[in-house]
mmCIF file of C-alpha atoms and ligand atoms in Angstrom:
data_model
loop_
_atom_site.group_PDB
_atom_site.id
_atom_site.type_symbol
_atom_site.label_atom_id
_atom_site.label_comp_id
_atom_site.label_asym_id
_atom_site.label_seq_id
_atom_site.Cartn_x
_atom_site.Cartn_y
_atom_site.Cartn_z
ATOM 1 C CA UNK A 1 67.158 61.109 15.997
ATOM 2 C CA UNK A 2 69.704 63.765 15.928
ATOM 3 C CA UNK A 3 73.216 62.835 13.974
ATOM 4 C CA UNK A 4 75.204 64.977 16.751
ATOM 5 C CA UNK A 5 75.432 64.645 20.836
ATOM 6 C CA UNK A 6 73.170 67.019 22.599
ATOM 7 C CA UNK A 7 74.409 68.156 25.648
ATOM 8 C CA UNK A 8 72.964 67.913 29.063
ATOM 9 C CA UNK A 9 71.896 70.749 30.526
ATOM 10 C CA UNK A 10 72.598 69.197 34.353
ATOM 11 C CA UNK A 11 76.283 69.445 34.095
ATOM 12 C CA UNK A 12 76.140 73.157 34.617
ATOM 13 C CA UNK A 13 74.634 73.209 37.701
ATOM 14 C CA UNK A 14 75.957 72.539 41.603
ATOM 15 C CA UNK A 15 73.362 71.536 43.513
ATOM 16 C CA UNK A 16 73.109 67.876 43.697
ATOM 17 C CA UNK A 17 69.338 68.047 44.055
ATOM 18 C CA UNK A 18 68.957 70.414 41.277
ATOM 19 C CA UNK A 19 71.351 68.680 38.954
ATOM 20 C CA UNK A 20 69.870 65.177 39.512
ATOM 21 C CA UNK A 21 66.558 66.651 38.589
ATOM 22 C CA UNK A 22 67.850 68.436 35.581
ATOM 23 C CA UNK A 23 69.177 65.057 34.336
ATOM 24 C CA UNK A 24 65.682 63.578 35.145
ATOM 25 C CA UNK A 25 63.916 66.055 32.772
ATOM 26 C CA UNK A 26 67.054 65.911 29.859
ATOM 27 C CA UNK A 27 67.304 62.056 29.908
ATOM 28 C CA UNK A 28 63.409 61.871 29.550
ATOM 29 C CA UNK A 29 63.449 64.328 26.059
ATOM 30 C CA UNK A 30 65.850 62.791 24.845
ATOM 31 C CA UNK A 31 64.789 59.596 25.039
ATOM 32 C CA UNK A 32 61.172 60.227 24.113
ATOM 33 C CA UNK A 33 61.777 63.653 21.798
ATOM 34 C CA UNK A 34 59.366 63.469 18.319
ATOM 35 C CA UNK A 35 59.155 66.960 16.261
ATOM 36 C CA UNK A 36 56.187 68.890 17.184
ATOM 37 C CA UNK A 37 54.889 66.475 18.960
ATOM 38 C CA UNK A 38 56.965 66.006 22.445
ATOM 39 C CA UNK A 39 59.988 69.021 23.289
ATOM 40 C CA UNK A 40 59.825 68.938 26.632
ATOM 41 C CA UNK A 41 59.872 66.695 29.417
ATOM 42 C CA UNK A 42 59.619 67.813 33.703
ATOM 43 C CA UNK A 43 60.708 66.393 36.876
ATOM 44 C CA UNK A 44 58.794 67.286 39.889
ATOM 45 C CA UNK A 45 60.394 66.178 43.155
ATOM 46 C CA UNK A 46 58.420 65.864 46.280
ATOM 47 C CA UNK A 47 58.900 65.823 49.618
ATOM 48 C CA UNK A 48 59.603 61.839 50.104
ATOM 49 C CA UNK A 49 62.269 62.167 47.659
ATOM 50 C CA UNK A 50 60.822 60.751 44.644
ATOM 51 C CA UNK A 51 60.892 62.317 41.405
ATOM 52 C CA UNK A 52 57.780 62.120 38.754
ATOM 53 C CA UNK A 53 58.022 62.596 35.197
ATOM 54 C CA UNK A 54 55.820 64.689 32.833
ATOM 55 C CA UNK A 55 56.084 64.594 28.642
ATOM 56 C CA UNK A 56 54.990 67.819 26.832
ATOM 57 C CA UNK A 57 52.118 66.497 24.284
ATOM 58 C CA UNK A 58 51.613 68.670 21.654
ATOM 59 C CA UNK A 59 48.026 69.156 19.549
ATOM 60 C CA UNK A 60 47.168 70.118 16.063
ATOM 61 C CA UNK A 61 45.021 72.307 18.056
ATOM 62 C CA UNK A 62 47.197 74.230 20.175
ATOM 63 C CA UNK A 63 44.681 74.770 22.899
ATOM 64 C CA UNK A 64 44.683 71.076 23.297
ATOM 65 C CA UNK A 65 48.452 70.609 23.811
ATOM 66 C CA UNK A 66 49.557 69.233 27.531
ATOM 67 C CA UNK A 67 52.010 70.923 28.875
ATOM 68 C CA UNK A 68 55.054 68.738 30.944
ATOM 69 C CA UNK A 69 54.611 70.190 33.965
ATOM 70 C CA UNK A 70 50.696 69.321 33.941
ATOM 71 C CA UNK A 71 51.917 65.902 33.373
ATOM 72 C CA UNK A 72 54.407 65.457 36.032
ATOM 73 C CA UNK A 73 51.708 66.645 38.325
ATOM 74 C CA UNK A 74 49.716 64.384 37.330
ATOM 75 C CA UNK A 75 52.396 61.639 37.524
ATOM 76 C CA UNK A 76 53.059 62.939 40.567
ATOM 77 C CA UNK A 77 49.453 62.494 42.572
ATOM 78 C CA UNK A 78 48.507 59.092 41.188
ATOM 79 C CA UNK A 79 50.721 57.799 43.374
ATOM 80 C CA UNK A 80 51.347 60.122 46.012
ATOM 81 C CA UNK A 81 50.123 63.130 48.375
ATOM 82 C CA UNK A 82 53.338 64.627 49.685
ATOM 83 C CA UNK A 83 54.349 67.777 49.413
ATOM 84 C CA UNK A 84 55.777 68.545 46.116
ATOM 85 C CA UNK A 85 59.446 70.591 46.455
ATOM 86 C CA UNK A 86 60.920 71.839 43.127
ATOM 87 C CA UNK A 87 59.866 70.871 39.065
ATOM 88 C CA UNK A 88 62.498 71.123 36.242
ATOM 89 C CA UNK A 89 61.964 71.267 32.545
ATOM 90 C CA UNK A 90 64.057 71.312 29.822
ATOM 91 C CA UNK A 91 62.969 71.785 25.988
ATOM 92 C CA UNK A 92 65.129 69.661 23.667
ATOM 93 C CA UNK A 93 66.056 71.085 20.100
ATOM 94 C CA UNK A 94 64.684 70.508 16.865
ATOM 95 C CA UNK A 95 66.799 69.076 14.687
ATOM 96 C CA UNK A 96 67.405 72.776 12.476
ATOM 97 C CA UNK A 97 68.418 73.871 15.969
ATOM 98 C CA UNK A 98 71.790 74.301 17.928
ATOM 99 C CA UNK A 99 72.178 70.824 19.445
ATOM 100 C CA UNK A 100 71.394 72.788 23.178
ATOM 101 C CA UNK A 101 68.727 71.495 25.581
ATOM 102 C CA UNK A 102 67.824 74.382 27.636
ATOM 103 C CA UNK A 103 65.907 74.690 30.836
ATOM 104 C CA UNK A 104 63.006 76.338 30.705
ATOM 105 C CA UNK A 105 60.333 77.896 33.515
ATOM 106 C CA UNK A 106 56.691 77.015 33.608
ATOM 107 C CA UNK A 107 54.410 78.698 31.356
ATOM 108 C CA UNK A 108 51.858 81.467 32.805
ATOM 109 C CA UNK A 109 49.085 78.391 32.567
ATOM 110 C CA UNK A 110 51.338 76.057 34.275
ATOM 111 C CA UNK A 111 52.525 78.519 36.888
ATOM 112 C CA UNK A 112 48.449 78.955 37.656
ATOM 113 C CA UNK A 113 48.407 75.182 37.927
ATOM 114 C CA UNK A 114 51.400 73.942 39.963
ATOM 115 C CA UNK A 115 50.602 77.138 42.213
ATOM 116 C CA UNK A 116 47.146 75.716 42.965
ATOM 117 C CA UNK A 117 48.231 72.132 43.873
ATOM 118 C CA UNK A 118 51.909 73.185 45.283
ATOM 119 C CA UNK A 119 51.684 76.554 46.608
ATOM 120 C CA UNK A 120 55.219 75.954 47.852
ATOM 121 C CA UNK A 121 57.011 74.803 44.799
ATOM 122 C CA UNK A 122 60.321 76.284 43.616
ATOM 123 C CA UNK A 123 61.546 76.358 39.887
ATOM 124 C CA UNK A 124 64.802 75.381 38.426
ATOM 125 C CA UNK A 125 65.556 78.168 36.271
ATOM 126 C CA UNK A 126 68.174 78.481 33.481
ATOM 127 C CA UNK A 127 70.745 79.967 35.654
ATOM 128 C CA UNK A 128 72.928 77.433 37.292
ATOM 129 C CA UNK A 129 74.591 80.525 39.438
ATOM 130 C CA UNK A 130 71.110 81.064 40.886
ATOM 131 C CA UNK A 131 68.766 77.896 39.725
ATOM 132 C CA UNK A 132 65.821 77.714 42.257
ATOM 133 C CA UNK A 133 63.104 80.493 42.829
ATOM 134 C CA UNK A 134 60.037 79.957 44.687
ATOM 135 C CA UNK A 135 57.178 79.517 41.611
ATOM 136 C CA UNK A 136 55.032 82.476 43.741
ATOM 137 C CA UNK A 137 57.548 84.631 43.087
ATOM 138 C CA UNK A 138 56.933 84.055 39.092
ATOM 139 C CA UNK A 139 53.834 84.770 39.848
ATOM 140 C CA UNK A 140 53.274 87.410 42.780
ATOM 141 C CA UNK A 141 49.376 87.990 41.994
ATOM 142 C CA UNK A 142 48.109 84.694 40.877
ATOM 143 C CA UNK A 143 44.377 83.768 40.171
ATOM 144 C CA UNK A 144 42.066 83.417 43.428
ATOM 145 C CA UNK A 145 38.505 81.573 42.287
ATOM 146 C CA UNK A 146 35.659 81.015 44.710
ATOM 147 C CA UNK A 147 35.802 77.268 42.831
ATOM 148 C CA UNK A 148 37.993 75.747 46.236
ATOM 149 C CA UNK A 149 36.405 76.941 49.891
ATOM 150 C CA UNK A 150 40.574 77.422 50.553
ATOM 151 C CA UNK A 151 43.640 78.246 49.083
ATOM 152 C CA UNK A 152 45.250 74.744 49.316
ATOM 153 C CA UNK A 153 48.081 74.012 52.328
ATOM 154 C CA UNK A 154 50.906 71.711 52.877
ATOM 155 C CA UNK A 155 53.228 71.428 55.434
HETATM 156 ZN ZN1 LIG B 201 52.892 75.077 30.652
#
């Protein structure tokens, strides 16, 4: 537990959407931060509204870590099938850092992974002047397998 107040990272941004799921993300670090073990947390929001949470799970083998936004997917299809809108993350500090949470994009992996299962998903990025992109655009060429008979559709 850190001595000093971190920050959260929603307050800079306008959007009510975008701020609320901001605050989902921060609020979830926070409360469930442990050094090299979880730094960041995601909110995924989908189309009914609902917001699903995802914890970063780190690995002594790095190739084994989970990243946040795999888990809010996850989260996110136990319980439902709806079209998934926008995913936030935010990394929380270590405790040698700046006490500054800081939004962060998806990963290459991750962007591979929400692309495949939300081909429409935007990003909260760390500029509150500008905060959503559509993920595709982070990733203009993604991967195209012959594992799926279709690139997957939602409304
Ligand atoms: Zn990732």
């Amino acid at each position: 537990m850190r001595d000093e107040e971190v920050p959260n990272p929603a307050s800079g941004y306008t959007d009510p959407i975008v701020r609320d799921l901001v605050a989902a993300a921060f609020e979830t670090i926070r409360d469930r931060y442990v050094l090299a073990r979880h730094q960041i947390a995601a909110a995924v929001l989908d189309a009914d509204g609902r917001v699903h949470l995802g914890l970063h799970v780190d690995a002594m083998v790095g190739r084994a870590a989970v990243c946040a936004e795999a888990g809010a997917l996850s989260a996110a299809r136990l319980v439902t099938s709806a079209s998934l809108l926008a995913v936030a993350a935010v990394r929380f500090p270590k405790p040698t850092e700046p006490p500054l949470a800081r939004v962060v994009p998806p990963c290459g992996l991750c962007r591979e992974l929400l692309l495949d299962h939300a081909p429409h998903i935007s990003v909260v990025l760390p500029h509150p002047e500008d905060p959503l992109i559509p993920l595709a655009c982070l990733l203009p060429h993604k991967y195209v397998g012959t594992k799926w008979p279709a690139p997957l559709t939602q409304p």
